Amino acid sequence: MRYLLIFILCLPFSVYAELSFKQLEAISTTPEKLQGSFKQEKYLSHLEVSLNSSGTFSYQRGLAIHWYTLEPIQNELIMTENSIINRQGDKELVNLDGRSNPAIALLSEIFFAVLTAQWQQLASHFELSGEENGKQWRAELIPKDKMINQFADKIVLRGDSLLREIVLYESNGDHTTIHFDDLQ
Amino acid sequence: MNKQFKILKSLAIIWLLFVVVISILAMQRGTGFDSSIMTLLPKSQQNSNVQNATQQMTERFSKRLLLLLSAEDEHDVRQAVAELATRLATMPEVAEVTWQVNVDELTQSQQQSFPYRFAVLDPTVRAQLLNKDFEEIKTQALLNLYSPINMGQTKLIEDPFGLFSVLSLNRKNDLNIQVSHTLLKVTNSQQPSYLILLTLADDPFSPALQNSLLTVITSYQEQFNNKGIDLTMSGMLLHAAVGAEQAKQEITTIGLGSLLGIIIMILLVFRQLKPLLLMLFAISIGCISATAVTIMVFERVHLITLAFGAGLVGVSVDYALHFLCERRVRTADTIMSKIMPGLILGLFSSVLAYAAQGFAPFPGLQQMAVFSVVGLSSAWLTVVLWFPLITSNDQLSPLIMASKLDLLRQKMPRLEKHPIMIGGLLLLLVFLAVNSLSKNSNIDDIRLLQTSPAHLLEQEKAVQQQLAASSSSQFMLIQAKTMEQCLQKEEQLHPLFNKLVATGLMGGYQSLSAVLPSLQRQTENQHLVTQLYEHKLENFYDEINLPQSVLLDAQTQMKLATSQMLTPQIWQQQLGHTMWQDLMVSDHQQGAATLIRFKGELTQDAKQQLQVLSDNDNEVLFVDQVQALSDLLGNYRSEVINWVMLAYLIVFLVLFMRYKRQVWRIVLPPLLASIFTLAVLVQLEQGINLFHLMALILVLGIGLDMGIFLTETRDAAHTWLAVSLSAYTSLLAFGLLAWSDTPVLHHFGLTVLLGLSFIWLLVPLMRKEQTRRYE
């Protein structure tokens, strides 16, 4: 009986094993194409307010991520591995080219890698910790590079075979949560 | 006769004493050698601000060494960068190693700039504000708020529209560098490449520094190569080191080779040591007195003067050889009267040709003229005064080689015997040559003076291109009474530059006012932002449901920020200013100057527009060192042509007075040889430049001597031997330079090689059929 209790207490620890990028690669799948909807909450700590938005997204691996914010304002963000284009309707608002702007290059590279679960690429920029339980996993990414700290102190990812949630923590206490639904 | 001999003897001794005295005097003055191309510029062309700016840029660039490491494996390169950089940092020859970025400093620098966020604006934001596109700025701010990617921190009260984020995001480095894991990574490269930037502690021309630094780097380079890591470099240091090495090598191979060839030939022909020693004696006296007098007159001898002035050696050998060959068939008391007219005319023609260059208004040419004229005259005087004395007891002993060479000459057809065939052939050749010359485009590119081998220049170019480094030799200098006026002027120029960039005529530019706008511009910017707040701030907060209190806070923050201006004094205390401080040339009571740098190579169109700008505005000066120096070479070239042509016209008249209608036999061979040589050069090289012409003067000098001496002795076999030997020695001494890796020497050498070969073939064709006598 006593041994059973110990066994039960130990259970979560033995099942939620330490996580490596290799394991993540084994668990999660990165389909060629994926689309779905998202809900985003940006929390601004010094004003204690949250800004909520939602929309849909789609990506094609290796090509581009389309990020359509529908509420409260409409906007389309197109990310490739080296550029970020902001569009409203047919109007191109901002076009940031990573080739001439190193900060943008880094930013889009990381965001691209996070969304499409390119663990190899993330491994070069982050230290990983977290746990997995069969199909569920939670990964905490701490930047190796202080440059990345400028826009994220810590990134937490949750998912099963697909990525379900991203939380980006900033050094000033702000954080952004992105939740994915209807993935197909 | 004895009395005459005594006079000659005392004159000879006086001459030698004179050479000794002048040499001692020159030595006491100290030998200053100069290799700076700037000292060849006519004085009035240089403006002190331009000089300062150029010097500042040159100094910065010459002390900079860029090392680029790349490999397939990211990890390997990064490790190699750290290893090499740490080692280099310990060396006393290195003043500074830049290879990693301190993120804390970066953050600190941003904090220092934040208070001026409304005074210094991103150019696109400013354009939007000027256009009253307030709605667009507000929309953009909202989009950023809801964007999944955070471009800089959200500061909804201090900077609700995120103007500072846009500014810091768009501000670029002057190199194509991205900070990756604190190291400097090159963007756009195929393999992961990282940069190490060295600042040398001393002049890159210092041999000690070259030696110790390059030894260390080369050993790492080999070590890295084995691991598949590529190390490329760019910097003056490499060129300086290679230049020294190359010169040393060429002197030992080409120089020794030709000297050996000359010695063997002279010994073979004369089968005695004495003629060789005499020849060297005359040449040495020529060189010594030329150097001494040039030092006395000009203080410092330019290395170019030495290089080209040495060409006179080839001509001065003529006098010595003519005497020595002739002496074999004539006694000591009859020889001088026989050969004196030829020697005088020979000296006259060469001295005139070299002296003519001295009339050109360029210090470089004047120096070369003095050097050559003194050198030639000294060698000549030595032959005339000393040779009869030293050889007074020598027996007559005709040279076998003279008769052999003479037989060979006999076999050459004569123009007068076969006027149609040879004349026709020559006419055809002249026609072809003129045709080739008509396609000539002169090359006055200063890069001709570039002495570095091609592979080094390619490596340099590749590194510079990868980094998109800005040019050190082309820039715009802005001069005004105050710094504020300079900055305002720069701002006036921005629209034109932006147009050049937009139309692809210019790669980009860097100006101080981009990071430090004029106070006038800052006030204007603050005013524009105030308008934005008035129109859109309340609206913006409403859309994201923020309370009234936030609006009031934001307005207070705004008032605080608009009361602050970024003055040059404050700017110079900021951490981030060091990267741009070179753009500030001077800021004194007497006046201020700034410069605008351009990225990559400017297109011809862009250069033209900048030149027009510079011509029409006296506060703006477009400085193109490469062009200025290339123009200078072009001017030198045309001046040289004009003066030398005039000189030869005079020579022709004098020769005509003595030789009457026979003058064509003397003048035509060098003339035709020059035309042929130039024609071949046009085909082989891309065009004719100053250095070809300088060599041609030497060719002409020897060619005329040949004709004069032969005519004077009526084509004696020994004269033919003398002039042939003279052509041969010059061919060996200078013609071999055609194989030099140094462009200047190569041009010079090739011209001599071609020219002398043509002359040697042409001269016999034009000779008169003489009743043969063996002398």
Short mmCIF file of N, CA, C and O in Angstrom, two decimals, chain B residues 581-687:
data_model
loop_
_atom_site.label_atom_id
_atom_site.label_comp_id
_atom_site.label_asym_id
_atom_site.label_seq_id
_atom_site.Cartn_x
_atom_site.Cartn_y
_atom_site.Cartn_z
N GLN B 581 30.98 59.19 -35.93
CA GLN B 581 31.73 60.40 -35.64
C GLN B 581 32.69 60.81 -36.77
O GLN B 581 33.04 61.96 -36.89
N ASP B 582 33.07 59.84 -37.61
CA ASP B 582 33.93 60.18 -38.74
C ASP B 582 33.26 61.16 -39.69
O ASP B 582 33.92 61.83 -40.48
N LEU B 583 31.93 61.18 -39.64
CA LEU B 583 31.21 62.06 -40.57
C LEU B 583 31.36 63.53 -40.17
O LEU B 583 31.09 64.42 -40.94
N MET B 584 31.79 63.75 -38.94
CA MET B 584 32.01 65.13 -38.49
C MET B 584 33.49 65.43 -38.68
O MET B 584 34.34 64.89 -37.98
N VAL B 585 33.81 66.27 -39.65
CA VAL B 585 35.21 66.52 -39.98
C VAL B 585 35.81 67.53 -39.02
O VAL B 585 36.87 67.32 -38.46
N SER B 586 35.12 68.63 -38.83
CA SER B 586 35.62 69.63 -37.90
C SER B 586 34.47 70.50 -37.41
O SER B 586 33.47 70.66 -38.09
N ASP B 587 34.64 71.04 -36.23
CA ASP B 587 33.63 71.93 -35.67
C ASP B 587 34.35 72.94 -34.79
O ASP B 587 34.56 72.73 -33.62
N HIS B 588 34.81 74.02 -35.43
CA HIS B 588 35.56 75.04 -34.68
C HIS B 588 34.84 76.38 -34.79
O HIS B 588 33.85 76.51 -35.48
N GLN B 589 35.46 77.35 -34.11
CA GLN B 589 35.01 78.74 -34.23
C GLN B 589 35.08 79.22 -35.68
O GLN B 589 34.19 79.89 -36.17
N GLN B 590 36.15 78.80 -36.37
CA GLN B 590 36.38 79.30 -37.74
C GLN B 590 35.45 78.67 -38.77
O GLN B 590 35.29 79.17 -39.85
N GLY B 591 34.89 77.55 -38.42
CA GLY B 591 34.01 76.91 -39.39
C GLY B 591 33.82 75.45 -39.08
O GLY B 591 34.54 74.88 -38.26
N ALA B 592 32.84 74.87 -39.77
CA ALA B 592 32.55 73.47 -39.52
C ALA B 592 32.52 72.73 -40.84
O ALA B 592 32.34 73.33 -41.89
N ALA B 593 32.74 71.44 -40.79
CA ALA B 593 32.66 70.63 -42.00
C ALA B 593 32.18 69.23 -41.65
O ALA B 593 32.53 68.67 -40.62
N THR B 594 31.35 68.71 -42.52
CA THR B 594 30.89 67.33 -42.34
C THR B 594 31.05 66.62 -43.67
O THR B 594 31.28 67.26 -44.69
N LEU B 595 30.96 65.31 -43.65
CA LEU B 595 31.00 64.63 -44.94
C LEU B 595 29.92 63.58 -45.07
O LEU B 595 29.42 63.04 -44.10
N ILE B 596 29.55 63.36 -46.33
CA ILE B 596 28.52 62.37 -46.64
C ILE B 596 29.22 61.25 -47.40
O ILE B 596 29.92 61.49 -48.38
N ARG B 597 29.05 60.03 -46.89
CA ARG B 597 29.72 58.90 -47.52
C ARG B 597 28.77 58.13 -48.41
O ARG B 597 27.57 58.09 -48.16
N PHE B 598 29.31 57.50 -49.43
CA PHE B 598 28.47 56.73 -50.34
C PHE B 598 28.79 55.25 -50.23
O PHE B 598 29.93 54.87 -50.03
N LYS B 599 27.75 54.46 -50.44
CA LYS B 599 27.95 53.01 -50.37
C LYS B 599 28.33 52.46 -51.72
O LYS B 599 27.73 52.82 -52.73
N GLY B 600 29.29 51.58 -51.74
CA GLY B 600 29.69 50.91 -52.98
C GLY B 600 30.25 51.89 -53.98
O GLY B 600 30.68 53.00 -53.65
N GLU B 601 30.24 51.50 -55.25
CA GLU B 601 30.78 52.35 -56.31
C GLU B 601 29.66 53.25 -56.84
O GLU B 601 28.55 52.79 -57.07
N LEU B 602 29.98 54.50 -57.04
CA LEU B 602 29.00 55.41 -57.62
C LEU B 602 28.91 55.18 -59.12
O LEU B 602 29.91 54.91 -59.78
N THR B 603 27.73 55.30 -59.66
CA THR B 603 27.61 55.21 -61.13
C THR B 603 28.08 56.52 -61.75
O THR B 603 28.14 57.54 -61.08
N GLN B 604 28.37 56.45 -63.03
CA GLN B 604 28.85 57.63 -63.74
C GLN B 604 27.81 58.74 -63.68
O GLN B 604 28.14 59.90 -63.47
N ASP B 605 26.53 58.37 -63.84
CA ASP B 605 25.43 59.34 -63.79
C ASP B 605 25.38 60.04 -62.44
O ASP B 605 25.25 61.26 -62.36
N ALA B 606 25.50 59.24 -61.39
CA ALA B 606 25.44 59.80 -60.05
C ALA B 606 26.60 60.77 -59.85
O ALA B 606 26.43 61.88 -59.34
N LYS B 607 27.78 60.36 -60.31
CA LYS B 607 28.96 61.21 -60.17
C LYS B 607 28.74 62.55 -60.85
O LYS B 607 29.08 63.60 -60.32
N GLN B 608 28.17 62.47 -62.05
CA GLN B 608 27.93 63.69 -62.82
C GLN B 608 27.00 64.64 -62.06
O GLN B 608 27.28 65.82 -61.94
N GLN B 609 25.91 64.08 -61.55
CA GLN B 609 24.95 64.91 -60.83
C GLN B 609 25.57 65.52 -59.58
O GLN B 609 25.33 66.68 -59.26
N LEU B 610 26.39 64.73 -58.90
CA LEU B 610 27.05 65.25 -57.70
C LEU B 610 28.04 66.35 -58.07
O LEU B 610 28.20 67.32 -57.35
N GLN B 611 28.69 66.17 -59.21
CA GLN B 611 29.65 67.17 -59.67
C GLN B 611 28.94 68.49 -59.98
O GLN B 611 29.42 69.56 -59.61
N VAL B 612 27.80 68.39 -60.65
CA VAL B 612 27.03 69.59 -60.98
C VAL B 612 26.65 70.31 -59.70
O VAL B 612 26.80 71.54 -59.57
N LEU B 613 26.18 69.54 -58.74
CA LEU B 613 25.80 70.08 -57.44
C LEU B 613 26.97 70.82 -56.82
O LEU B 613 26.86 71.94 -56.34
N SER B 614 28.12 70.17 -56.86
CA SER B 614 29.32 70.70 -56.27
C SER B 614 29.76 71.99 -56.96
O SER B 614 30.22 72.94 -56.32
N ASP B 615 29.59 72.04 -58.29
CA ASP B 615 29.98 73.22 -59.05
C ASP B 615 29.10 74.42 -58.75
O ASP B 615 29.53 75.57 -58.84
N ASN B 616 27.83 74.15 -58.42
CA ASN B 616 26.89 75.24 -58.26
C ASN B 616 26.70 75.72 -56.83
O ASN B 616 25.94 76.63 -56.57
N ASP B 617 27.33 75.06 -55.91
CA ASP B 617 27.11 75.43 -54.51
C ASP B 617 28.46 75.43 -53.82
O ASP B 617 29.14 74.41 -53.76
N ASN B 618 28.86 76.58 -53.30
CA ASN B 618 30.21 76.61 -52.74
C ASN B 618 30.32 76.04 -51.33
O ASN B 618 31.39 75.95 -50.76
N GLU B 619 29.16 75.64 -50.76
CA GLU B 619 29.23 74.96 -49.46
C GLU B 619 29.40 73.46 -49.63
O GLU B 619 29.64 72.74 -48.68
N VAL B 620 29.23 73.02 -50.88
CA VAL B 620 29.24 71.59 -51.15
C VAL B 620 30.39 71.25 -52.09
O VAL B 620 30.58 71.94 -53.09
N LEU B 621 31.15 70.24 -51.75
CA LEU B 621 32.26 69.85 -52.61
C LEU B 621 32.27 68.34 -52.79
O LEU B 621 32.31 67.60 -51.81
N PHE B 622 32.18 67.93 -54.05
CA PHE B 622 32.23 66.49 -54.31
C PHE B 622 33.70 66.09 -54.48
O PHE B 622 34.39 66.62 -55.34
N VAL B 623 34.15 65.20 -53.63
CA VAL B 623 35.55 64.78 -53.70
C VAL B 623 35.59 63.34 -54.21
O VAL B 623 34.95 62.46 -53.65
N ASP B 624 36.27 63.17 -55.30
CA ASP B 624 36.43 61.84 -55.86
C ASP B 624 37.92 61.62 -56.05
O ASP B 624 38.50 62.00 -57.07
N GLN B 625 38.55 61.07 -55.04
CA GLN B 625 40.00 60.93 -55.07
C GLN B 625 40.46 60.10 -56.26
O GLN B 625 41.42 60.46 -56.94
N VAL B 626 39.75 59.01 -56.52
CA VAL B 626 40.14 58.15 -57.63
C VAL B 626 40.09 58.94 -58.93
O VAL B 626 41.03 58.92 -59.73
N GLN B 627 38.99 59.69 -59.09
CA GLN B 627 38.84 60.47 -60.31
C GLN B 627 39.88 61.58 -60.37
O GLN B 627 40.49 61.81 -61.41
N ALA B 628 40.07 62.27 -59.24
CA ALA B 628 41.00 63.39 -59.22
C ALA B 628 42.40 62.92 -59.60
O ALA B 628 43.09 63.55 -60.40
N LEU B 629 42.79 61.80 -59.04
CA LEU B 629 44.13 61.30 -59.32
C LEU B 629 44.21 60.74 -60.74
O LEU B 629 45.23 60.89 -61.42
N SER B 630 43.12 60.14 -61.20
CA SER B 630 43.11 59.64 -62.57
C SER B 630 43.19 60.80 -63.55
O SER B 630 43.90 60.74 -64.55
N ASP B 631 42.46 61.87 -63.24
CA ASP B 631 42.53 63.07 -64.08
C ASP B 631 43.95 63.59 -64.11
O ASP B 631 44.46 64.03 -65.14
N LEU B 632 44.57 63.56 -62.95
CA LEU B 632 45.94 64.03 -62.84
C LEU B 632 46.86 63.24 -63.78
O LEU B 632 47.65 63.81 -64.52
N LEU B 633 46.69 61.94 -63.77
CA LEU B 633 47.50 61.10 -64.65
C LEU B 633 47.22 61.46 -66.10
O LEU B 633 48.13 61.50 -66.93
N GLY B 634 45.95 61.72 -66.40
CA GLY B 634 45.57 62.10 -67.76
C GLY B 634 46.26 63.40 -68.15
O GLY B 634 46.79 63.53 -69.26
N ASN B 635 46.25 64.37 -67.22
CA ASN B 635 46.92 65.64 -67.48
C ASN B 635 48.41 65.44 -67.69
O ASN B 635 49.00 66.01 -68.59
N TYR B 636 48.99 64.62 -66.84
CA TYR B 636 50.41 64.30 -66.98
C TYR B 636 50.65 63.75 -68.38
O TYR B 636 51.57 64.14 -69.06
N ARG B 637 49.78 62.84 -68.78
CA ARG B 637 49.96 62.17 -70.06
C ARG B 637 49.93 63.18 -71.21
O ARG B 637 50.82 63.20 -72.06
N SER B 638 48.90 64.05 -71.21
CA SER B 638 48.82 64.96 -72.34
C SER B 638 49.94 65.99 -72.29
O SER B 638 50.48 66.38 -73.33
N GLU B 639 50.32 66.41 -71.07
CA GLU B 639 51.45 67.34 -70.96
C GLU B 639 52.72 66.69 -71.50
O GLU B 639 53.49 67.32 -72.24
N VAL B 640 52.93 65.46 -71.12
CA VAL B 640 54.14 64.76 -71.56
C VAL B 640 54.16 64.69 -73.08
O VAL B 640 55.16 65.01 -73.73
N ILE B 641 53.04 64.32 -73.68
CA ILE B 641 52.98 64.21 -75.14
C ILE B 641 53.34 65.54 -75.78
O ILE B 641 54.19 65.63 -76.66
N ASN B 642 52.69 66.60 -75.31
CA ASN B 642 52.90 67.91 -75.92
C ASN B 642 54.35 68.37 -75.85
O ASN B 642 54.95 68.77 -76.85
N TRP B 643 54.89 68.30 -74.65
CA TRP B 643 56.25 68.80 -74.46
C TRP B 643 57.27 67.94 -75.19
O TRP B 643 58.21 68.47 -75.80
N VAL B 644 57.08 66.65 -75.15
CA VAL B 644 58.04 65.79 -75.80
C VAL B 644 57.97 65.96 -77.32
O VAL B 644 59.00 65.96 -78.01
N MET B 645 56.77 66.17 -77.86
CA MET B 645 56.66 66.39 -79.29
C MET B 645 57.39 67.67 -79.70
O MET B 645 58.10 67.70 -80.71
N LEU B 646 57.20 68.69 -78.86
CA LEU B 646 57.89 69.94 -79.14
C LEU B 646 59.41 69.73 -79.11
O LEU B 646 60.15 70.19 -79.99
N ALA B 647 59.84 68.98 -78.09
CA ALA B 647 61.27 68.72 -77.96
C ALA B 647 61.81 68.00 -79.19
O ALA B 647 62.86 68.37 -79.73
N TYR B 648 61.08 67.01 -79.67
CA TYR B 648 61.55 66.26 -80.82
C TYR B 648 61.52 67.07 -82.10
O TYR B 648 62.32 66.86 -83.01
N LEU B 649 60.61 68.03 -82.16
CA LEU B 649 60.58 68.93 -83.31
C LEU B 649 61.89 69.71 -83.37
O LEU B 649 62.52 69.86 -84.42
N ILE B 650 62.31 70.20 -82.20
CA ILE B 650 63.56 70.95 -82.13
C ILE B 650 64.74 70.03 -82.47
O ILE B 650 65.62 70.39 -83.26
N VAL B 651 64.72 68.83 -81.91
CA VAL B 651 65.78 67.86 -82.21
C VAL B 651 65.84 67.62 -83.72
O VAL B 651 66.91 67.63 -84.33
N PHE B 652 64.67 67.45 -84.31
CA PHE B 652 64.62 67.20 -85.74
C PHE B 652 65.26 68.35 -86.53
O PHE B 652 66.06 68.13 -87.45
N LEU B 653 64.95 69.58 -86.15
CA LEU B 653 65.51 70.74 -86.84
C LEU B 653 67.02 70.77 -86.73
O LEU B 653 67.73 71.00 -87.71
N VAL B 654 67.51 70.49 -85.52
CA VAL B 654 68.96 70.50 -85.31
C VAL B 654 69.62 69.40 -86.14
O VAL B 654 70.64 69.63 -86.80
N LEU B 655 69.02 68.22 -86.10
CA LEU B 655 69.57 67.11 -86.87
C LEU B 655 69.52 67.41 -88.36
O LEU B 655 70.43 67.08 -89.12
N PHE B 656 68.46 68.08 -88.77
CA PHE B 656 68.31 68.42 -90.19
C PHE B 656 69.43 69.35 -90.64
O PHE B 656 69.97 69.22 -91.74
N MET B 657 69.80 70.27 -89.73
CA MET B 657 70.87 71.20 -90.06
C MET B 657 72.17 70.46 -90.33
O MET B 657 72.96 70.85 -91.18
N ARG B 658 72.40 69.37 -89.60
CA ARG B 658 73.65 68.65 -89.79
C ARG B 658 73.55 67.61 -90.91
O ARG B 658 74.45 67.49 -91.73
N TYR B 659 72.47 66.88 -90.95
CA TYR B 659 72.42 65.74 -91.87
C TYR B 659 71.64 66.02 -93.16
O TYR B 659 71.55 65.15 -94.02
N LYS B 660 71.04 67.22 -93.23
CA LYS B 660 70.27 67.59 -94.43
C LYS B 660 69.26 66.50 -94.80
O LYS B 660 68.53 66.03 -93.95
N ARG B 661 69.31 66.06 -96.07
CA ARG B 661 68.25 65.15 -96.50
C ARG B 661 68.42 63.73 -95.99
O ARG B 661 67.54 62.90 -96.14
N GLN B 662 69.59 63.46 -95.40
CA GLN B 662 69.79 62.12 -94.84
C GLN B 662 69.08 61.94 -93.50
O GLN B 662 69.07 60.84 -92.94
N VAL B 663 68.47 63.00 -93.00
CA VAL B 663 67.91 62.98 -91.65
C VAL B 663 66.85 61.89 -91.47
O VAL B 663 66.67 61.34 -90.40
N TRP B 664 66.19 61.54 -92.56
CA TRP B 664 65.12 60.52 -92.42
C TRP B 664 65.63 59.18 -91.94
O TRP B 664 64.95 58.43 -91.28
N ARG B 665 66.93 58.89 -92.30
CA ARG B 665 67.50 57.61 -91.86
C ARG B 665 67.60 57.54 -90.34
O ARG B 665 67.56 56.47 -89.77
N ILE B 666 67.76 58.69 -89.71
CA ILE B 666 67.89 58.73 -88.25
C ILE B 666 66.51 58.79 -87.58
O ILE B 666 66.25 58.11 -86.60
N VAL B 667 65.66 59.61 -88.16
CA VAL B 667 64.38 59.90 -87.50
C VAL B 667 63.32 58.84 -87.75
O VAL B 667 62.53 58.50 -86.85
N LEU B 668 63.30 58.29 -88.95
CA LEU B 668 62.21 57.39 -89.30
C LEU B 668 62.15 56.11 -88.45
O LEU B 668 61.06 55.74 -88.02
N PRO B 669 63.29 55.43 -88.23
CA PRO B 669 63.17 54.19 -87.43
C PRO B 669 62.53 54.40 -86.05
O PRO B 669 61.57 53.70 -85.72
N PRO B 670 63.03 55.37 -85.24
CA PRO B 670 62.36 55.53 -83.93
C PRO B 670 60.90 55.93 -84.06
O PRO B 670 60.06 55.51 -83.28
N LEU B 671 60.62 56.75 -85.08
CA LEU B 671 59.25 57.21 -85.26
C LEU B 671 58.32 56.04 -85.58
O LEU B 671 57.28 55.86 -84.96
N LEU B 672 58.74 55.24 -86.57
CA LEU B 672 57.93 54.08 -86.94
C LEU B 672 57.83 53.09 -85.78
O LEU B 672 56.76 52.56 -85.49
N ALA B 673 58.96 52.88 -85.10
CA ALA B 673 58.95 51.95 -83.97
C ALA B 673 57.95 52.41 -82.91
O ALA B 673 57.22 51.61 -82.35
N SER B 674 57.90 53.72 -82.67
CA SER B 674 56.95 54.25 -81.69
C SER B 674 55.52 53.95 -82.11
O SER B 674 54.69 53.51 -81.31
N ILE B 675 55.25 54.22 -83.38
CA ILE B 675 53.88 54.00 -83.87
C ILE B 675 53.51 52.51 -83.75
O ILE B 675 52.45 52.16 -83.25
N PHE B 676 54.44 51.66 -84.19
CA PHE B 676 54.15 50.22 -84.12
C PHE B 676 53.96 49.76 -82.66
O PHE B 676 53.05 49.00 -82.35
N THR B 677 54.85 50.25 -81.81
CA THR B 677 54.76 49.86 -80.41
C THR B 677 53.42 50.26 -79.81
O THR B 677 52.73 49.46 -79.18
N LEU B 678 53.04 51.52 -80.07
CA LEU B 678 51.76 51.99 -79.52
C LEU B 678 50.62 51.15 -80.06
O LEU B 678 49.69 50.79 -79.32
N ALA B 679 50.69 50.84 -81.35
CA ALA B 679 49.62 50.06 -81.97
C ALA B 679 49.51 48.69 -81.32
O ALA B 679 48.41 48.22 -81.01
N VAL B 680 50.64 48.05 -81.08
CA VAL B 680 50.61 46.73 -80.45
C VAL B 680 50.10 46.86 -79.02
O VAL B 680 49.30 46.04 -78.55
N LEU B 681 50.52 47.93 -78.33
CA LEU B 681 50.08 48.14 -76.95
C LEU B 681 48.57 48.30 -76.87
O LEU B 681 47.92 47.79 -75.97
N VAL B 682 48.01 49.03 -77.85
CA VAL B 682 46.56 49.20 -77.86
C VAL B 682 45.88 47.84 -77.93
O VAL B 682 44.86 47.59 -77.29
N GLN B 683 46.48 46.94 -78.74
CA GLN B 683 45.88 45.62 -78.87
C GLN B 683 46.10 44.76 -77.62
O GLN B 683 45.19 44.05 -77.20
N LEU B 684 47.28 44.83 -77.05
CA LEU B 684 47.60 43.95 -75.92
C LEU B 684 47.02 44.45 -74.61
O LEU B 684 46.44 43.71 -73.84
N GLU B 685 47.22 45.73 -74.33
CA GLU B 685 46.70 46.32 -73.12
C GLU B 685 45.42 47.02 -73.55
O GLU B 685 45.13 47.13 -74.71
N GLN B 686 44.66 47.51 -72.59
CA GLN B 686 43.38 48.09 -73.00
C GLN B 686 43.50 49.51 -73.54
O GLN B 686 42.58 50.06 -74.10
N GLY B 687 44.65 50.10 -73.39
CA GLY B 687 44.82 51.46 -73.88
C GLY B 687 46.18 51.98 -73.51
O GLY B 687 46.97 51.29 -72.88
#
